[in-house]
């Protein structure tokens, strides 16, 4: 029988160490990603969302200007013919 080269023996030792380390590294990576993404959310996105909710009113339901009674906008259509309806898109 031939003796295996030394490089092959080291590779099997390396593979043994990797097989032992991989599940531990996966758990560490999963924990780190959750923590880092949680910190990014809390530091960046949450304050921006809170500020936008306090400042903006996209549905315009909070306050009506004193000069206007409502936000209703009249629809003005200049083109009312059949061809305009066919070319909508």
Coordinates of N, CA and C in Angstrom, one line a residue:
X1 N 0.8 -1.2 0.0 CA 0.0 0.0 0.0 C 0.9 1.2 0.0
X2 N 0.4 2.2 -0.7 CA 1.1 3.5 -0.7 C 0.7 4.3 0.4
X3 N 1.6 5.1 0.9 CA 1.4 6.0 2.0 C 0.8 7.3 1.4
X4 N -0.2 7.9 2.0 CA -0.8 9.1 1.5 C 0.1 10.3 1.7
X5 N 0.1 11.2 0.7 CA 1.0 12.4 0.9 C 0.6 13.2 2.1
X6 N 1.5 14.0 2.6 CA 1.3 14.8 3.8 C 0.2 15.8 3.6
X7 N 0.1 16.4 2.4 CA -0.9 17.4 2.1 C -2.3 16.9 2.2
X8 N -2.5 15.6 1.8 CA -3.8 15.0 1.9 C -4.2 14.8 3.4
X9 N -3.3 14.4 4.2 CA -3.5 14.3 5.6 C -3.9 15.6 6.3
X10 N -3.2 16.7 5.9 CA -3.5 18.0 6.5 C -4.9 18.4 6.0
X11 N -5.3 18.1 4.8 CA -6.6 18.5 4.3 C -7.7 17.8 5.1
X12 N -7.5 16.6 5.4 CA -8.5 15.9 6.2 C -8.6 16.5 7.6
X13 N -7.5 16.9 8.2 CA -7.5 17.6 9.5 C -8.2 18.9 9.4
X14 N -8.0 19.6 8.3 CA -8.6 20.9 8.0 C -10.1 20.7 7.9
X15 N -10.5 19.7 7.2 CA -11.9 19.4 7.0 C -12.6 19.0 8.3
X16 N -11.9 18.3 9.2 CA -12.5 18.0 10.5 C -12.7 19.2 11.3
X17 N -11.7 20.1 11.3 CA -11.9 21.4 12.0 C -13.0 22.2 11.5
X18 N -13.1 22.3 10.1 CA -14.2 23.1 9.5 C -15.6 22.5 9.8
X19 N -15.6 21.1 9.8 CA -16.9 20.5 10.1 C -17.3 20.8 11.6
X20 N -16.4 20.9 12.5 CA -16.7 21.3 13.8 C -17.0 22.8 14.0
X21 N -16.3 23.6 13.2 CA -16.5 25.1 13.4 C -17.7 25.6 12.7
X22 N -18.1 25.0 11.6 CA -19.2 25.6 10.7 C -20.5 25.8 11.4
X23 N -21.0 24.9 12.2 CA -22.3 25.2 12.9 C -22.2 26.3 13.9
X24 N -21.0 26.4 14.6 CA -20.8 27.5 15.5 C -20.8 28.8 14.8
X25 N -20.0 28.9 13.7 CA -19.9 30.1 12.9 C -21.3 30.5 12.3
X26 N -22.1 29.6 11.9 CA -23.4 29.9 11.4 C -24.3 30.5 12.5
X27 N -24.2 30.0 13.7 CA -25.0 30.6 14.8 C -24.5 32.0 15.2
X28 N -23.2 32.2 15.2 CA -22.6 33.5 15.4 C -23.1 34.5 14.3
X29 N -23.0 34.1 13.1 CA -23.4 35.0 12.0 C -24.8 35.3 12.0
X30 N -25.7 34.4 12.4 CA -27.1 34.6 12.5 C -27.4 35.7 13.6
X31 N -26.8 35.5 14.7 CA -26.9 36.4 15.8 C -26.4 37.8 15.4
X32 N -25.2 37.9 14.8 CA -24.7 39.2 14.4 C -25.5 39.9 13.4
X33 N -26.1 39.2 12.4 CA -26.9 39.9 11.4 C -28.2 40.4 12.1
X34 N -28.8 39.7 12.9 CA -30.0 40.2 13.6 C -29.7 41.4 14.5
X35 N -28.6 41.4 15.2 CA -28.2 42.5 16.0 C -27.9 43.7 15.2
X36 N -27.1 43.5 14.2 CA -26.7 44.7 13.3 C -27.8 45.3 12.6
X37 N -28.7 44.4 12.0 CA -29.9 45.0 11.3 C -30.9 45.6 12.3
X38 N -31.0 45.1 13.5 CA -31.8 45.7 14.5 C -31.3 47.1 14.9
X39 N -30.0 47.2 15.0 CA -29.4 48.5 15.4 C -29.6 49.5 14.2
X40 N -29.4 49.1 13.0 CA -29.6 50.0 11.8 C -31.1 50.4 11.8
X41 N -32.0 49.5 12.0 CA -33.4 49.9 12.0 C -33.7 51.0 13.1
X42 N -33.2 50.7 14.3 CA -33.5 51.6 15.4 C -32.9 52.9 15.2
X43 N -31.6 53.0 14.7 CA -30.9 54.2 14.6 C -31.3 55.0 13.4
X44 N -31.6 54.4 12.3 CA -31.8 55.1 11.0 C -33.3 55.2 10.7
X45 N -34.0 54.0 10.5 CA -35.3 54.1 10.0 C -36.4 54.5 10.9
X46 N -36.3 54.1 12.2 CA -37.4 54.4 13.1 C -37.5 55.9 13.4
X47 N -36.4 56.6 13.6 CA -36.6 58.1 13.8 C -37.1 58.8 12.5
X48 N -36.7 58.4 11.4 CA -37.2 59.0 10.1 C -38.7 58.7 10.0
X49 N -39.1 57.5 10.3 CA -40.5 57.2 10.2 C -41.4 58.0 11.2
X50 N -40.8 58.2 12.4 CA -41.5 58.9 13.5 C -41.6 60.4 13.1
X51 N -40.5 61.0 12.6 CA -40.5 62.4 12.1 C -41.5 62.6 11.0
X52 N -41.5 61.7 10.0 CA -42.4 61.8 8.8 C -43.9 61.7 9.3
X53 N -44.2 60.8 10.2 CA -45.5 60.7 10.7 C -46.0 62.0 11.4
X54 N -45.1 62.6 12.1 CA -45.5 63.8 12.8 C -45.6 65.0 11.9
X55 N -44.8 65.1 10.9 CA -44.7 66.3 10.0 C -45.7 66.2 8.8
X56 N -45.7 65.1 8.2 CA -46.5 65.0 6.9 C -47.9 64.5 7.1
X57 N -48.7 64.8 6.2 CA -50.1 64.4 6.2 C -50.5 64.1 4.7
X58 N -50.1 62.9 4.2 CA -50.4 62.6 2.8 C -51.8 62.6 2.4
X59 N -52.7 62.2 3.3 CA -54.2 62.2 3.0 C -54.9 63.5 3.3
X60 N -54.1 64.5 3.8 CA -54.6 65.8 4.1 C -55.9 65.7 4.9
X61 N -55.8 65.0 6.0 CA -57.0 64.8 6.9 C -56.9 65.5 8.2
X62 N -55.7 66.1 8.5 CA -55.5 66.7 9.8 C -56.1 68.1 9.9
X63 N -55.8 68.9 9.0 CA -56.2 70.3 9.1 C -56.6 70.9 7.8
X64 N -57.7 71.7 7.7 CA -58.1 72.4 6.5 C -57.7 73.9 6.7
X65 N -57.2 74.5 5.7 CA -56.8 75.9 5.8 C -58.1 76.7 6.0
X66 N -58.0 77.8 6.7 CA -59.2 78.7 7.0 C -59.8 79.2 5.7
X67 N -59.0 79.4 4.7 CA -59.6 80.0 3.5 C -60.4 79.0 2.7
X68 N -60.2 77.7 2.9 CA -60.9 76.7 2.1 C -61.8 75.9 3.0
X69 N -62.9 75.4 2.5 CA -63.8 74.6 3.3 C -63.5 73.1 3.1
X70 N -62.8 72.7 2.0 CA -62.5 71.3 1.7 C -61.3 71.3 0.8
X71 N -60.8 70.1 0.6 CA -59.7 69.9 -0.4 C -60.2 69.3 -1.7
X72 N -61.4 69.4 -2.0 CA -62.0 68.9 -3.2 C -61.4 69.6 -4.4
X73 N -61.0 68.9 -5.4 CA -60.5 69.5 -6.7 C -61.4 69.1 -7.8
X74 N -61.9 70.1 -8.5 CA -62.8 69.9 -9.7 C -62.0 69.2 -10.8
X75 N -62.6 68.3 -11.5 CA -62.0 67.6 -12.6 C -62.4 68.4 -13.9
X76 N -61.3 68.8 -14.6 CA -61.6 69.5 -15.9 C -61.1 68.6 -17.0
X77 N -61.9 68.2 -17.9 CA -61.5 67.4 -19.0 C -61.6 68.2 -20.3
X78 N -60.6 68.4 -21.0 CA -60.6 69.2 -22.2 C -60.9 68.3 -23.4
X79 N -60.5 67.0 -23.4 CA -60.7 66.1 -24.5 C -61.8 65.1 -24.1
X80 N -63.0 65.3 -24.6 CA -64.0 64.3 -24.4 C -64.5 63.8 -25.7
X81 N -63.7 62.9 -26.3 CA -64.1 62.2 -27.6 C -63.7 60.8 -27.5
X82 N -64.2 60.0 -28.3 CA -64.0 58.5 -28.3 C -62.6 58.2 -28.5
X83 N -61.9 58.9 -29.4 CA -60.5 58.6 -29.6 C -59.6 58.8 -28.4
X84 N -59.9 59.8 -27.6 CA -59.1 60.0 -26.4 C -59.3 58.8 -25.4
X85 N -60.5 58.3 -25.3 CA -60.7 57.1 -24.5 C -60.0 55.9 -25.0
X86 N -59.9 55.7 -26.3 CA -59.2 54.6 -26.8 C -57.7 54.6 -26.6
X87 N -57.1 55.9 -26.5 CA -55.7 56.0 -26.4 C -55.3 56.4 -25.0
X88 N -55.9 55.7 -24.0 CA -55.6 56.0 -22.6 C -54.2 55.6 -22.2
X89 N -53.7 54.5 -22.8 CA -52.4 54.0 -22.3 C -51.4 54.0 -23.4

